[in-house]
CSV table of C-alpha atoms and ligand atoms in Angstrom, one decimal:
chain,number,residue,atom,x,y,z
C,12,MET,CA,-6.6,-12.9,-4.1
C,13,ARG,CA,-6.5,-10.0,-6.7
C,14,ILE,CA,-8.4,-9.6,-9.7
C,15,LYS,CA,-8.3,-6.9,-12.0
C,16,LYS,CA,-11.2,-5.4,-13.0
C,17,GLN,CA,-12.1,-2.1,-14.8
C,18,GLY,CA,-8.6,-1.2,-14.3
C,19,ILE,CA,-9.1,-1.4,-10.3
C,20,ILE,CA,-7.1,-3.9,-8.3
C,21,ILE,CA,-9.2,-6.2,-5.9
C,22,VAL,CA,-7.0,-8.1,-3.8
C,23,LEU,CA,-9.1,-10.6,-1.2
C,24,LEU,CA,-7.7,-13.0,1.1
C,25,GLY,CA,-10.2,-15.7,2.1
C,26,ILE,CA,-13.1,-15.3,-0.3
C,27,LEU,CA,-13.0,-18.4,-3.2
C,28,THR,CA,-15.4,-17.3,-5.6
C,29,VAL,CA,-15.8,-13.7,-6.5
C,30,ASN,CA,-18.1,-13.8,-9.8
C,31,CYS,CA,-21.1,-11.4,-8.1
C,32,ILE,CA,-18.5,-9.1,-6.8
C,33,ASP,CA,-20.6,-6.1,-8.0
C,34,GLU,CA,-23.5,-7.7,-5.7
C,35,LEU,CA,-21.5,-8.0,-2.5
C,36,GLU,CA,-22.2,-5.7,0.5
C,37,GLU,CA,-20.3,-4.9,3.6
C,38,ALA,CA,-20.4,-7.8,6.2
C,39,GLN,CA,-22.3,-6.3,9.2
C,40,SER,CA,-20.1,-5.6,12.0
C,41,ASN,CA,-20.8,-4.3,15.6
C,42,TYR,CA,-17.4,-3.0,16.0
C,43,LEU,CA,-18.0,0.0,13.9
C,44,ASN,CA,-17.0,2.1,16.6
C,45,TYR,CA,-14.2,0.0,18.4
C,46,ASN,CA,-10.7,1.5,19.2
C,47,THR,CA,-8.4,-0.6,19.1
C,48,LYS,CA,-6.6,-1.2,22.2
C,49,ILE,CA,-3.0,-2.3,21.5
C,50,ASN,CA,-0.8,0.0,20.5
C,51,LEU,CA,0.0,-0.5,16.4
C,52,GLU,CA,2.3,0.9,14.2
C,53,LEU,CA,2.7,0.5,10.5
C,54,PRO,CA,4.7,-3.1,10.1
C,55,PHE,CA,6.8,-1.5,7.1
C,56,ASN,CA,9.5,0.9,6.5
C,57,GLY,CA,9.5,3.5,3.7
C,58,GLU,CA,6.6,4.3,1.3
C,59,TRP,CA,3.6,2.1,0.5
C,60,LEU,CA,0.4,2.6,-1.0
C,61,ILE,CA,-2.9,1.5,0.4
C,62,ALA,CA,-4.0,-0.9,-2.8
C,63,HIS,CA,-7.1,-1.6,-0.3
C,64,GLY,CA,-7.9,0.0,2.9
C,65,GLY,CA,-10.9,1.7,4.4
C,66,ARG,CA,-14.7,1.3,5.6
C,67,ASN,CA,-16.9,0.9,2.2
C,68,LEU,CA,-16.5,-1.7,-0.5
C,69,SER,CA,-16.0,0.8,-3.0
C,70,GLU,CA,-12.3,1.3,-1.2
C,71,ASN,CA,-11.7,-2.0,0.4
C,72,HIS,CA,-12.8,-5.6,-1.3
C,73,HIS,CA,-12.6,-7.2,1.5
C,74,ALA,CA,-15.1,-5.5,3.2
C,75,SER,CA,-17.6,-7.9,2.5
C,76,VAL,CA,-15.9,-10.9,4.5
C,77,ARG,CA,-16.8,-10.6,8.0
C,78,GLU,CA,-13.2,-11.7,9.7
C,79,GLN,CA,-11.3,-8.7,7.0
C,80,ARG,CA,-13.8,-6.1,7.3
C,81,PHE,CA,-11.1,-3.7,7.9
C,82,ALA,CA,-8.0,-5.0,6.1
C,83,ILE,CA,-5.4,-3.3,4.4
C,84,ASP,CA,-3.5,-4.4,1.4
C,85,ALA,CA,-0.1,-2.5,0.5
C,86,PHE,CA,2.5,-2.4,-1.7
C,87,GLN,CA,5.2,-0.3,-3.2
C,88,LYS,CA,5.0,1.8,-6.2
C,89,ILE,CA,7.2,4.1,-7.9
C,90,ASN,CA,6.5,6.0,-11.0
C,91,GLY,CA,3.4,4.6,-11.3
C,92,SER,CA,4.6,0.8,-11.2
C,93,SER,CA,5.1,-1.6,-8.9
C,94,TYR,CA,7.8,-3.3,-10.6
C,95,LEU,CA,11.2,-2.5,-12.5
C,96,GLY,CA,11.8,-4.7,-15.7
C,97,ASP,CA,8.6,-6.6,-17.1
C,98,GLY,CA,7.2,-7.9,-14.1
C,99,LYS,CA,7.6,-11.3,-14.5
C,100,ASP,CA,9.3,-12.3,-11.5
C,101,ASN,CA,9.0,-11.7,-8.3
C,102,GLU,CA,12.0,-10.2,-7.9
C,103,ASP,CA,11.1,-7.7,-10.2
C,104,TYR,CA,8.9,-6.1,-7.7
C,105,TYR,CA,9.7,-3.2,-5.6
C,106,CYS,CA,8.2,-4.7,-2.3
C,107,PHE,CA,9.3,-8.4,-2.7
C,108,GLY,CA,11.8,-9.5,-0.1
C,109,LYS,CA,11.2,-6.3,2.0
C,110,PRO,CA,11.1,-6.8,6.0
C,111,LEU,CA,8.0,-6.6,7.7
C,112,PHE,CA,7.6,-6.2,11.2
C,113,ALA,CA,5.3,-6.8,14.1
C,114,PRO,CA,2.9,-4.1,14.3
C,115,GLY,CA,2.2,-4.6,17.7
C,116,ASN,CA,3.2,-6.8,20.9
C,117,GLY,CA,2.2,-9.8,21.4
C,118,ILE,CA,3.0,-13.7,21.2
C,119,VAL,CA,3.3,-15.5,17.9
C,120,ILE,CA,0.5,-18.2,18.1
C,121,LEU,CA,0.6,-19.4,14.3
C,122,VAL,CA,3.0,-19.2,11.4
C,123,GLU,CA,3.5,-20.8,8.1
C,124,ASN,CA,6.3,-20.4,6.1
C,125,THR,CA,6.7,-23.1,3.6
C,126,VAL,CA,4.3,-21.8,0.9
C,127,ILE,CA,6.0,-21.6,-2.5
C,128,ASP,CA,5.7,-17.9,-3.8
C,129,ASN,CA,3.5,-17.7,-6.9
C,130,THR,CA,4.8,-16.3,-10.8
C,131,PRO,CA,3.4,-13.1,-10.9
C,132,GLY,CA,-0.3,-13.4,-12.1
C,133,GLU,CA,-1.0,-16.9,-11.1
C,134,LEU,CA,-2.8,-17.6,-7.8
C,135,ASN,CA,-2.9,-20.0,-5.2
C,136,PRO,CA,-6.5,-20.4,-4.1
C,137,ASN,CA,-5.7,-23.8,-2.0
C,138,GLN,CA,-3.5,-21.9,0.3
C,139,LEU,CA,-5.5,-18.2,0.5
C,140,ALA,CA,-2.9,-16.7,3.1
C,141,GLY,CA,0.4,-18.5,1.6
C,142,ASN,CA,3.0,-17.9,4.5
C,143,TYR,CA,1.5,-15.8,7.5
C,144,VAL,CA,2.2,-15.0,11.1
C,145,VAL,CA,-0.4,-14.5,13.6
C,146,ILE,CA,-0.1,-12.2,16.6
C,147,ASN,CA,-2.2,-12.9,19.6
C,148,HIS,CA,-2.4,-9.1,21.4
C,149,GLN,CA,-3.6,-10.6,24.5
C,150,ASN,CA,-6.7,-8.6,24.3
C,151,ASP,CA,-9.1,-10.3,22.2
C,152,GLU,CA,-7.3,-8.8,19.2
C,153,TYR,CA,-5.2,-10.9,16.9
C,154,SER,CA,-3.5,-9.6,13.8
C,155,PHE,CA,-2.9,-11.4,10.7
C,156,ILE,CA,-0.1,-10.5,8.4
C,157,ALA,CA,0.2,-12.6,5.2
C,158,HIS,CA,1.5,-13.4,2.0
C,159,PHE,CA,5.0,-13.5,3.2
C,160,LYS,CA,8.1,-14.7,1.0
C,161,GLN,CA,8.5,-18.3,1.7
C,162,GLY,CA,11.0,-19.3,4.3
C,163,SER,CA,11.8,-15.9,5.2
C,164,ILE,CA,9.8,-15.8,8.3
C,165,ILE,CA,12.1,-15.9,11.3
C,166,VAL,CA,9.9,-15.9,14.4
C,167,ASN,CA,8.1,-18.8,15.8
C,168,VAL,CA,4.9,-20.0,17.7
C,169,GLY,CA,5.1,-19.0,21.0
C,170,ASP,CA,7.8,-16.2,21.1
C,171,GLN,CA,7.1,-13.3,22.3
C,172,VAL,CA,7.7,-10.2,19.9
C,173,VAL,CA,7.8,-6.5,20.3
C,174,LYS,CA,6.4,-3.8,18.1
C,175,GLY,CA,8.8,-3.1,15.4
C,176,GLN,CA,10.5,-6.3,15.3
C,177,LYS,CA,11.1,-8.2,12.4
C,178,LEU,CA,8.8,-11.1,11.3
C,179,GLY,CA,9.8,-11.9,7.8
C,180,GLU,CA,9.7,-10.4,4.3
C,181,THR,CA,6.9,-9.7,2.1
C,182,GLY,CA,6.1,-12.4,-0.7
C,183,ASN,CA,3.2,-13.5,-2.9
C,184,SER,CA,2.5,-16.7,-1.5
C,185,GLY,CA,-1.2,-17.8,-1.2
C,186,ASN,CA,-4.0,-15.9,-3.3
C,187,SER,CA,-1.8,-13.2,-4.5
C,188,THR,CA,-1.1,-12.4,-8.1
C,189,GLU,CA,1.8,-9.7,-7.2
C,190,PRO,CA,4.1,-9.3,-4.0
C,191,HIS,CA,2.2,-8.0,-1.5
C,192,LEU,CA,1.4,-7.1,2.1
C,193,HIS,CA,-2.1,-8.1,3.7
C,194,TYR,CA,-2.9,-6.9,7.0
C,195,HIS,CA,-5.9,-7.3,9.3
C,196,MET,CA,-7.5,-7.7,12.7
C,197,GLN,CA,-9.7,-10.0,14.1
C,198,THR,CA,-11.6,-11.2,17.4
C,199,THR,CA,-10.2,-14.9,16.9
C,200,LYS,CA,-7.1,-16.8,15.6
C,201,ASN,CA,-9.0,-18.3,13.0
C,202,LEU,CA,-9.1,-17.2,9.6
C,203,HIS,CA,-12.9,-17.9,9.1
C,204,ASN,CA,-14.4,-17.5,12.5
C,205,GLY,CA,-14.1,-14.3,14.0
C,206,GLU,CA,-15.2,-10.8,13.8
C,207,GLY,CA,-13.3,-8.1,11.8
C,208,LEU,CA,-12.0,-5.1,13.8
C,209,PRO,CA,-10.9,-2.0,13.2
C,210,ALA,CA,-7.1,-1.3,13.3
C,211,GLN,CA,-5.7,2.2,14.4
C,212,PHE,CA,-2.0,2.7,13.8
C,213,LEU,CA,-0.4,5.4,15.4
C,214,ASN,CA,1.9,8.3,14.3
C,215,TYR,CA,2.2,7.5,10.1
C,216,TYR,CA,2.2,9.7,7.3
C,217,ALA,CA,-0.6,9.6,4.7
C,218,ASN,CA,0.2,11.6,1.9
C,219,ASP,CA,2.1,13.3,3.9
C,220,VAL,CA,0.2,14.6,6.2
C,221,LEU,CA,1.1,13.2,9.9
C,222,ILE,CA,-2.0,11.2,11.3
C,223,GLU,CA,-1.6,10.5,15.3
C,224,ARG,CA,-4.3,7.8,15.3
C,225,GLY,CA,-6.2,6.5,12.1
C,226,GLU,CA,-7.1,4.0,9.8
C,227,PRO,CA,-5.0,3.8,6.3
C,228,ILE,CA,-7.7,4.4,3.1
C,229,LYS,CA,-6.9,3.2,-0.3
C,230,ASN,CA,-4.5,4.8,-2.5
C,231,GLN,CA,-2.9,6.5,0.4
C,232,ILE,CA,0.5,6.6,0.4
C,233,VAL,CA,1.6,5.8,4.0
C,234,LYS,CA,5.0,5.9,5.7
C,235,LYS,CA,6.1,5.5,9.7
C,236,LYS,CA,6.9,8.4,11.3
W,14,ZN,ZN1,-5.7,-8.9,1.5
């Protein structure tokens, strides 16, 4: 879900009402010092901008949601804009249709692939995650990758996937007003009943600095090594 407020893009997955957003606090977490067990890499190729990511609400408006405490949202931006043309069509957006890959080895346990992509600027609050893939990394770590393009997901429930394997394409389905990727890790496969886990990615550039292990933060331009 995205709300533009005072020039700041807010992207949330899983909150239906955000009227009192200024009063929200970071969700309590027992996992602040957690080290991700599975080896993760960024789920896309090329340079992407982190629209939301980090530990605090000031940099990550997912942080008030327990399961999405450490989520990231990302899209592509060139010359200050996420689209070419007038931005009225999903196809105008740089990241729309770009491939998304498994961030780590695991088994696909949930797939939704039939949700229609939104017209940019509109929301689908009835199907928050839109099209999504959930991967069980088999160590109480579950990856949620959301807002895929309708019909683009090429893996099925039960598939064993390896890090870097294509899952589908970036879309604008669910609570999303423009094409982007949502990623988070949690302790269960239930979007609304689990604990968010910090997801440390290995070997990526953040603003051209090589990060061997880290969590992407708002406004960083990140790229796989
Ligand atoms: Zn999100």
